[in-house]
Amino acid sequence: MTGPEDGSRPYLPRGVRLRWCAVRGAWFLLAPERAVKLDAVGSAILSALDGERDFAGVVAKLSADFGAPPEQVATDARKFLADLMARRMVEAA
Amino acid sequence: MNAEALTAIEKAADAAPIPMALLAELTHRCPLKCPYCSNPLDLIRRSSELSAETWADVFAQAAAMGVLHVHLSGGEPAARRDLPEIVESAVTAGLYTNLITSGVGLTEATFADLVARGLDHVQLSIQGTDATTADRIGGYKGGFDTKMRVAAWIVAAGVPLTVNAVMHRQNLDRLSETIDLAVRLGARRLEVAHTQYHGWAYRNRAALMPTPGQVARSGEIVAEARRRLEGVLAIDYVTPDHLAKYPKPCMGGWGRVGLNVTPSGKVLPCHAAETIPGLVFDTVTERPLAEIWREGAAFTAFRGTGWMQEPCASCPRKAVDWGGCRCQALAWTGDAAATDPACTLSPHNARMRAEATGEAADADEAFAYREM
């Protein structure tokens, strides 16, 4: 799986959501039979998926928020999302 | 690694981790009679079931302990008329709410109500890929057609659907069709669950144990389907215990990941723990859930590695598979603290394999159906 195209809009489908766990002090991505503990980068990427922004927009936002080079952000975010898309935890419209 | 470091690791392993999941068995009542049912042989009756209010309290306590997922199971959870209230209380507690259902007894109106109250996910069981086979295995006529209708409601509502297919000798040759059916129904996930041999399934093992040839083929079928269906259907598949090299870390390790509350409120480290003689179980109405998890006698009995005998005690995998399944160890060896006989290092492994292959060879088609 290659991950989202620049013009496609990635989103969390129904039944997949972010949740802050106060007991563990960490963000989790909750999905059917899965709870993925997220680091700061993972939770930032997923928080940027509002279903409106296309992938290029997601990269622009993260790049601005973190002051990171867009090419690097695009590579990392695409790889991260590709893995979740293969497991049907992220979809792209 | 020196002995002191090892001791430190073992002590840490014996402490209670933060639990991830709660299996809430809302009822043992079920219209189906699957011969591998994971409920105990001794089923709890309606009059002893916890109230919806008590469940709400259990969910709130579980969430405060760090539990993230609740699996609403049974029996058939739809057999409870107050299921919508129960679902709502789990959602309110902040838990990811999964309904594990046969679909039988669920009406379209009730399902819509569950969705409106925030149900996250449905796991729908199928017993076969055609009505004749599925209804014979489930012991319920009309069950298959009902499931097909329920699957359509779930997908139409946009709720993620997982198809759970318990596999055994009598349906494993239909694995490809099972995968096709899951795709056709619009499932996001398929669990290909091989039968675990304790309880009802142990009683029916002669009719259920797959042949090694069937298992080898099923592994190949799943590998091919995973490649072909990437991004369409996620497939969970675990090799059946008794034909693998090492046992599964049953429940992710005893008292490490999840806990189970029975219809009457007993708190178990696994759904079959009551088969183990001598274990004492606390009840949610008598003791706080966090305390039961942390220091309840049933949870500390096999938590960590301190209870282990050889060959587990000196095994480098002891904190990987945690000795395997205690209930299976008991069923096959008479000792719940023995190494799971599914492990090739167990002295009972050869007997389990021989019996499995023998039982698989003389197929006995008849089942002893689950009944109250």
Coordinates of C-alpha atoms in Angstrom, one line a residue:
Chain A
M1 CA 0.0 0.0 0.0
T2 CA 1.4 3.4 -1.1
G3 CA -0.5 5.7 1.2
P4 CA -2.7 8.7 0.3
E5 CA -2.3 10.7 -2.9
D6 CA -1.6 14.4 -2.5
G7 CA -5.1 15.4 -3.6
S8 CA -7.0 12.7 -1.6
R9 CA -8.5 13.5 1.8
P10 CA -7.5 11.0 4.4
Y11 CA -9.9 10.6 7.4
L12 CA -10.6 8.3 10.3
P13 CA -13.6 6.2 9.4
R14 CA -16.5 5.6 11.8
G15 CA -15.3 3.2 14.5
V16 CA -11.8 4.6 14.6
R17 CA -11.0 7.5 16.9
L18 CA -8.3 9.2 18.9
R19 CA -8.5 9.0 22.6
W20 CA -6.4 10.5 25.4
C21 CA -5.8 8.0 28.1
A22 CA -5.2 9.9 31.4
V23 CA -4.1 6.8 33.2
R24 CA -1.2 6.1 30.8
G25 CA -0.7 9.8 29.9
A26 CA -0.8 9.0 26.2
W27 CA -2.9 9.3 23.0
F28 CA -4.3 6.1 21.5
L29 CA -5.9 5.4 18.2
L30 CA -8.8 3.1 19.0
A31 CA -10.1 0.8 16.3
P32 CA -11.9 -2.6 16.2
E33 CA -9.8 -4.9 18.4
R34 CA -6.9 -2.5 18.3
A35 CA -5.5 0.2 20.5
V36 CA -2.4 1.8 19.0
K37 CA -0.3 3.9 21.4
L38 CA 0.7 7.1 19.6
D39 CA 3.9 9.2 20.0
A40 CA 3.8 13.0 19.5
V41 CA 4.3 12.7 15.7
G42 CA 1.6 10.0 15.3
S43 CA -1.0 11.9 17.2
A44 CA -0.1 15.2 15.4
I45 CA -0.6 13.5 12.0
L46 CA -3.9 11.9 12.9
S47 CA -5.2 15.1 14.6
A48 CA -4.6 16.9 11.3
L49 CA -7.0 14.5 9.5
D50 CA -10.3 16.4 9.6
G51 CA -11.7 14.9 6.4
E52 CA -11.5 18.4 4.7
R53 CA -7.8 18.7 4.2
D54 CA -6.2 16.8 1.4
F55 CA -2.9 15.1 2.0
A56 CA -0.9 18.0 0.7
G57 CA -2.8 20.3 3.1
V58 CA -2.0 17.9 6.0
V59 CA 1.7 18.0 5.1
A60 CA 1.6 21.8 4.9
K61 CA -0.1 22.1 8.3
L62 CA 2.4 19.7 10.0
S63 CA 5.3 21.3 8.3
A64 CA 4.2 24.7 9.5
D65 CA 3.4 23.5 13.1
F66 CA 6.7 21.7 13.6
G67 CA 8.9 23.8 11.4
A68 CA 10.0 20.7 9.5
P69 CA 10.9 20.4 5.8
P70 CA 7.7 19.5 3.8
E71 CA 9.5 16.7 1.8
Q72 CA 10.5 14.9 5.0
V73 CA 7.0 15.4 6.6
A74 CA 5.4 14.1 3.4
T75 CA 7.6 10.9 3.4
D76 CA 7.0 10.2 7.1
A77 CA 3.3 10.9 7.1
R78 CA 2.7 8.9 3.9
K79 CA 4.5 5.9 5.4
F80 CA 2.6 6.2 8.7
L81 CA -0.8 6.5 7.0
A82 CA -0.1 3.8 4.4
D83 CA 0.3 1.3 7.3
L84 CA -2.9 2.4 8.9
M85 CA -4.8 2.3 5.5
A86 CA -3.6 -1.3 4.9
R87 CA -5.3 -2.1 8.2
R88 CA -8.4 -0.1 7.3
M89 CA -7.8 2.2 10.3
V90 CA -7.5 5.2 8.0
E91 CA -9.5 5.8 4.7
A92 CA -9.0 8.3 1.9
A93 CA -11.7 10.0 -0.2
Chain B
M1 CA 22.0 -11.3 32.2
N2 CA 22.9 -11.7 35.8
A3 CA 20.6 -13.3 38.4
E4 CA 19.7 -9.9 40.1
A5 CA 18.6 -8.4 36.8
L6 CA 16.5 -11.5 36.1
T7 CA 14.9 -11.2 39.6
A8 CA 14.0 -7.6 38.9
I9 CA 12.3 -8.5 35.6
E10 CA 10.4 -11.3 37.3
K11 CA 9.2 -9.0 40.1
A12 CA 8.1 -6.4 37.5
A13 CA 6.3 -9.2 35.6
D14 CA 4.4 -10.2 38.8
A15 CA 3.1 -6.7 39.3
A16 CA -0.3 -5.8 37.8
P17 CA -0.1 -3.9 34.4
I18 CA -2.7 -1.4 33.4
P19 CA -5.5 -3.4 31.8
M20 CA -6.5 -2.7 28.2
A21 CA -9.8 -4.6 27.7
L22 CA -12.9 -5.7 29.6
L23 CA -15.0 -8.6 28.3
A24 CA -18.5 -8.1 29.7
E25 CA -20.5 -11.3 29.4
L26 CA -24.0 -9.7 29.7
T27 CA -25.8 -13.0 29.7
H28 CA -25.3 -16.7 29.0
R29 CA -28.7 -16.9 27.3
C30 CA -28.3 -17.6 23.6
P31 CA -30.5 -19.1 20.9
L32 CA -27.6 -20.8 19.3
K33 CA -26.0 -24.0 20.5
C34 CA -22.5 -23.9 19.0
P35 CA -20.6 -27.0 20.1
Y36 CA -17.4 -25.0 20.8
C37 CA -19.1 -22.2 22.8
S38 CA -16.6 -20.5 25.1
N39 CA -19.1 -20.2 27.9
P40 CA -18.6 -22.6 30.8
L41 CA -20.4 -26.0 30.8
D42 CA -22.3 -24.7 33.9
L43 CA -24.3 -21.7 32.5
I44 CA -25.7 -18.8 34.5
R45 CA -29.4 -18.2 34.5
R46 CA -31.3 -15.0 33.9
S47 CA -32.3 -14.5 37.5
S48 CA -28.6 -14.2 38.5
E49 CA -27.7 -11.6 35.9
L50 CA -26.3 -8.2 36.9
S51 CA -28.5 -5.2 36.4
A52 CA -27.8 -2.5 33.8
E53 CA -27.0 -0.1 36.8
T54 CA -24.3 -2.5 38.0
W55 CA -22.8 -2.8 34.6
A56 CA -22.7 1.0 34.3
D57 CA -20.7 1.1 37.6
V58 CA -18.4 -1.6 36.3
F59 CA -17.7 0.3 33.1
A60 CA -16.9 3.5 35.0
Q61 CA -14.5 1.6 37.3
A62 CA -12.9 -0.1 34.3
A63 CA -12.4 3.2 32.4
A64 CA -10.8 4.7 35.6
M65 CA -8.3 1.8 35.7
G66 CA -7.2 2.5 32.1
V67 CA -9.4 0.0 30.2
L68 CA -9.9 1.3 26.7
H69 CA -12.1 -1.4 25.0
V70 CA -15.2 -3.1 26.3
H71 CA -16.5 -6.2 24.5
L72 CA -20.1 -6.7 25.1
S73 CA -20.6 -10.4 24.8
G74 CA -22.6 -13.4 26.0
G75 CA -24.2 -15.7 25.3
E76 CA -26.1 -13.5 23.0
P77 CA -26.1 -9.9 24.3
A78 CA -29.2 -9.1 22.3
A79 CA -31.1 -11.5 24.6
R80 CA -31.0 -8.6 27.1
R81 CA -33.8 -6.1 26.6
D82 CA -31.8 -3.4 28.3
L83 CA -28.9 -3.7 25.9
P84 CA -29.3 -0.1 24.6
E85 CA -29.0 1.3 28.1
I86 CA -25.9 -0.9 28.7
V87 CA -24.3 0.2 25.5
E88 CA -25.0 3.9 26.4
S89 CA -23.4 3.5 29.8
A90 CA -20.2 2.0 28.3
V91 CA -20.1 4.9 25.8
T92 CA -20.6 7.4 28.6
A93 CA -17.7 5.8 30.5
G94 CA -15.5 6.6 27.5
L95 CA -14.9 3.0 26.5
Y96 CA -14.6 1.9 22.9
T97 CA -17.7 -0.3 22.6
N98 CA -17.7 -3.5 20.7
L99 CA -20.8 -5.7 20.4
I100 CA -20.0 -9.4 19.9
T101 CA -23.2 -10.9 18.6
S102 CA -24.6 -13.8 16.6
G103 CA -27.1 -11.4 15.2
V104 CA -29.9 -13.7 16.2
G105 CA -32.5 -11.8 18.4
L106 CA -31.3 -8.3 17.3
T107 CA -34.0 -6.3 15.6
E108 CA -33.4 -3.5 13.1
A109 CA -35.0 -1.0 15.5
T110 CA -32.8 -2.1 18.4
F111 CA -29.7 -2.0 16.3
A112 CA -30.5 1.6 15.2
D113 CA -30.9 2.5 18.8
L114 CA -27.5 1.0 19.7
V115 CA -25.9 3.0 16.8
A116 CA -27.7 6.2 18.0
R117 CA -26.3 5.6 21.5
G118 CA -22.7 5.5 20.2
L119 CA -21.9 1.8 19.6
D120 CA -18.4 1.8 17.9
H121 CA -18.1 -1.7 16.3
V122 CA -19.8 -5.0 15.8
Q123 CA -18.3 -8.4 15.6
L124 CA -20.7 -10.8 13.9
S125 CA -20.2 -14.5 14.2
I126 CA -20.7 -16.8 11.3
Q127 CA -20.7 -20.6 11.6
G128 CA -20.5 -21.4 7.9
T129 CA -20.8 -20.0 4.4
D130 CA -24.2 -21.6 3.5
A131 CA -27.4 -21.9 5.5
T132 CA -27.4 -25.7 5.7
T133 CA -23.9 -26.0 7.2
A134 CA -24.0 -22.9 9.3
D135 CA -27.4 -23.7 10.9
R136 CA -26.3 -27.3 11.6
I137 CA -23.1 -26.1 13.4
G138 CA -24.9 -23.4 15.3
G139 CA -27.8 -25.7 16.1
Y140 CA -30.3 -23.0 15.0
K141 CA -32.4 -23.0 11.9
G142 CA -32.7 -19.7 10.1
G143 CA -29.6 -18.3 11.9
F144 CA -27.5 -17.9 8.7
D145 CA -30.2 -15.8 6.9
T146 CA -30.6 -13.6 9.9
K147 CA -26.9 -12.9 10.1
M148 CA -26.9 -11.9 6.4
R149 CA -29.6 -9.3 7.1
V150 CA -27.9 -8.0 10.3
A151 CA -24.6 -7.6 8.4
A152 CA -26.4 -5.4 5.9
W153 CA -27.8 -3.1 8.6
I154 CA -24.4 -2.8 10.2
V155 CA -22.7 -1.8 7.0
A156 CA -25.5 0.5 5.9
A157 CA -25.2 2.4 9.3
G158 CA -21.4 2.9 8.5
V159 CA -20.5 0.9 11.6
P160 CA -17.3 -1.2 11.2
L161 CA -18.1 -4.8 10.8
T162 CA -15.8 -7.7 11.8
V163 CA -16.8 -11.1 10.8
N164 CA -15.7 -13.7 13.3
A165 CA -15.5 -17.2 11.9
V166 CA -14.7 -20.0 14.4
M167 CA -13.0 -22.7 12.3
H168 CA -12.6 -26.4 12.8
R169 CA -12.5 -29.6 10.8
Q170 CA -16.1 -29.3 9.6
N171 CA -15.8 -25.8 8.0
L172 CA -12.0 -25.3 7.5
D173 CA -12.2 -26.5 3.9
R174 CA -14.5 -23.5 3.2
L175 CA -12.0 -20.9 4.3
S176 CA -11.7 -19.3 0.8
E177 CA -15.5 -19.0 0.7
T178 CA -15.5 -17.6 4.3
I179 CA -13.1 -14.9 3.2
D180 CA -15.2 -14.2 0.1
L181 CA -18.3 -13.9 2.2
A182 CA -16.7 -11.4 4.6
V183 CA -15.7 -9.2 1.6
R184 CA -19.2 -9.6 0.1
L185 CA -20.8 -8.5 3.4
G186 CA -18.6 -5.4 3.5
A187 CA -16.6 -6.4 6.6
R188 CA -13.4 -4.4 7.3
R189 CA -12.0 -7.2 9.4
L190 CA -12.2 -11.0 9.5
E191 CA -11.1 -13.1 12.4
V192 CA -10.3 -16.6 11.5
A193 CA -10.4 -18.1 14.9
H194 CA -9.4 -21.7 15.4
T195 CA -11.2 -23.5 18.2
Q196 CA -9.5 -23.5 21.5
Y197 CA -9.9 -26.9 23.2
H198 CA -11.4 -26.5 26.6
G199 CA -15.0 -26.4 27.9
W200 CA -17.6 -27.3 25.2
A201 CA -14.9 -27.6 22.5
Y202 CA -12.9 -30.0 24.6
R203 CA -16.0 -32.1 24.9
N204 CA -16.5 -32.0 21.1
R205 CA -12.9 -32.2 20.2
A206 CA -13.3 -35.5 18.2
A207 CA -15.7 -33.7 15.9
L208 CA -13.8 -30.4 15.7
M209 CA -10.1 -30.9 15.5
P210 CA -8.8 -30.1 12.0
T211 CA -6.3 -32.3 10.2
P212 CA -2.7 -31.0 9.9
G213 CA -3.3 -30.9 6.1
Q214 CA -6.3 -28.6 6.5
V215 CA -4.3 -26.3 8.8
A216 CA -1.4 -26.1 6.4
R217 CA -3.7 -25.2 3.5
S218 CA -5.6 -22.6 5.6
G219 CA -2.3 -20.8 6.4
E220 CA -1.6 -20.6 2.6
I221 CA -5.1 -19.4 1.8
V222 CA -4.9 -16.6 4.4
A223 CA -1.4 -15.5 3.2
E224 CA -2.7 -15.2 -0.4
A225 CA -5.9 -13.4 0.7
R226 CA -4.0 -10.9 2.8
R227 CA -1.9 -9.8 -0.1
R228 CA -4.9 -9.7 -2.5
L229 CA -7.2 -7.9 -0.1
E230 CA -4.8 -5.4 1.5
G231 CA -6.8 -2.2 2.3
V232 CA -10.1 -4.1 1.8
L233 CA -10.2 -6.7 4.4
A234 CA -7.8 -7.1 7.4
I235 CA -7.5 -10.7 8.3
D236 CA -6.6 -11.9 11.8
Y237 CA -5.3 -15.5 11.8
V238 CA -3.6 -17.6 14.4
T239 CA -2.4 -21.1 13.8
P240 CA -4.3 -23.6 15.9
D241 CA -2.5 -24.1 19.1
H242 CA -2.0 -27.8 19.0
L243 CA -0.2 -27.7 15.7
A244 CA 2.1 -24.7 16.4
K245 CA 5.6 -24.9 17.9
Y246 CA 4.9 -22.7 20.9
P247 CA 1.6 -21.9 22.7
K248 CA -0.2 -18.6 22.3
P249 CA 0.3 -16.1 25.1
C250 CA -3.3 -16.8 26.2
M251 CA -5.1 -13.6 27.0
G252 CA -1.8 -11.8 26.4
G253 CA -0.7 -13.3 29.7
W254 CA -2.8 -14.1 32.8
G255 CA -3.9 -10.8 34.5
R256 CA -1.8 -8.7 32.1
V257 CA -4.1 -7.3 29.4
G258 CA -7.8 -8.1 30.0
L259 CA -10.4 -9.1 32.5
N260 CA -13.7 -10.8 32.1
V261 CA -16.9 -10.2 34.1
T262 CA -19.5 -13.0 34.0
P263 CA -23.2 -12.4 33.8
S264 CA -23.5 -12.7 37.6
G265 CA -20.5 -10.4 38.3
K266 CA -17.6 -12.7 39.0
V267 CA -14.4 -11.3 37.7
L268 CA -12.2 -13.8 35.8
P269 CA -8.7 -13.5 34.3
C270 CA -10.1 -15.4 31.3
H271 CA -13.5 -16.6 30.2
A272 CA -12.8 -20.2 31.1
A273 CA -11.0 -19.6 34.4
E274 CA -13.9 -21.1 36.3
T275 CA -12.9 -24.6 35.0
I276 CA -9.7 -24.4 37.2
P277 CA -10.4 -26.0 40.6
G278 CA -9.3 -24.1 43.7
L279 CA -9.4 -20.6 42.2
V280 CA -11.4 -18.1 44.2
F281 CA -13.1 -15.3 42.2
D282 CA -14.2 -12.0 43.5
T283 CA -17.5 -10.3 42.5
V284 CA -18.0 -6.8 41.3
T285 CA -20.8 -6.2 43.9
E286 CA -18.4 -7.1 46.7
R287 CA -15.1 -5.5 46.0
P288 CA -13.7 -2.6 43.8
L289 CA -12.7 -3.8 40.4
A290 CA -9.2 -2.2 40.6
E291 CA -8.5 -4.1 43.8
I292 CA -9.7 -7.4 42.3
W293 CA -7.5 -6.8 39.3
R294 CA -4.4 -5.9 41.4
E295 CA -4.6 -8.3 44.2
G296 CA -7.5 -10.7 43.8
A297 CA -6.5 -14.3 44.4
A298 CA -7.5 -15.5 41.0
F299 CA -5.5 -12.8 39.2
T300 CA -2.3 -13.3 41.3
A301 CA -2.5 -17.1 41.0
F302 CA -0.9 -17.2 37.5
R303 CA 0.2 -13.6 36.9
G304 CA 3.9 -13.1 35.9
T305 CA 6.3 -16.0 36.1
G306 CA 6.7 -17.0 39.8
W307 CA 4.1 -19.8 39.6
M308 CA 5.8 -21.6 36.8
Q309 CA 7.1 -25.1 36.8
E310 CA 9.6 -26.6 34.4
P311 CA 10.0 -26.5 31.4
C312 CA 8.5 -22.9 31.7
A313 CA 10.5 -21.8 34.7
S314 CA 13.8 -21.8 33.0
C315 CA 12.5 -21.0 29.5
P316 CA 13.7 -17.8 27.7
R317 CA 10.2 -17.5 26.2
K318 CA 8.5 -17.4 29.6
A319 CA 7.7 -13.7 29.4
V320 CA 6.7 -14.1 25.7
D321 CA 4.0 -16.7 25.9
W322 CA 3.5 -16.7 29.6
G323 CA 3.2 -20.5 29.8
G324 CA 0.3 -20.5 27.3
C325 CA -3.3 -21.4 28.3
R326 CA -4.0 -22.4 31.9
C327 CA -7.4 -23.9 31.1
Q328 CA -6.0 -26.0 28.2
A329 CA -3.1 -27.2 30.5
L330 CA -5.7 -28.3 33.1
A331 CA -8.0 -30.0 30.5
W332 CA -5.1 -32.1 29.0
T333 CA -2.7 -32.6 31.9
G334 CA -4.9 -32.3 35.0
D335 CA -2.6 -29.5 36.3
A336 CA -3.5 -25.9 35.7
A337 CA 0.1 -24.8 36.5
A338 CA 1.7 -27.2 34.0
T339 CA 3.1 -26.0 30.7
D340 CA 0.4 -25.7 28.0
P341 CA 0.5 -29.0 26.2
A342 CA 0.3 -27.1 22.9
C343 CA 4.0 -26.3 23.6
T344 CA 6.5 -28.6 21.9
L345 CA 8.5 -28.5 25.1
S346 CA 5.7 -29.9 27.2
P347 CA 5.9 -33.6 28.0
H348 CA 2.2 -33.9 27.1
N349 CA 2.7 -32.3 23.6
A350 CA 3.2 -35.6 21.8
R351 CA 0.0 -37.1 23.3
M352 CA -2.0 -33.9 22.4
R353 CA -0.8 -34.1 18.8
A354 CA -1.3 -37.8 18.5
E355 CA -4.8 -37.5 19.9
A356 CA -5.5 -34.5 17.7
T357 CA -4.3 -36.3 14.5
G358 CA -6.2 -39.5 15.6
E359 CA -9.3 -37.6 16.3
A360 CA -9.0 -35.6 13.1
A361 CA -8.6 -38.8 11.2
D362 CA -11.7 -40.6 12.4
A363 CA -14.1 -37.8 11.8
D364 CA -17.1 -38.1 14.1
E365 CA -19.6 -35.6 12.6
A366 CA -22.0 -35.5 15.6
F367 CA -21.8 -32.7 18.2
A368 CA -22.8 -32.5 21.8
Y369 CA -24.6 -29.1 21.5
R370 CA -24.3 -26.5 24.1
E371 CA -27.4 -26.4 26.3
M372 CA -28.5 -24.8 29.6

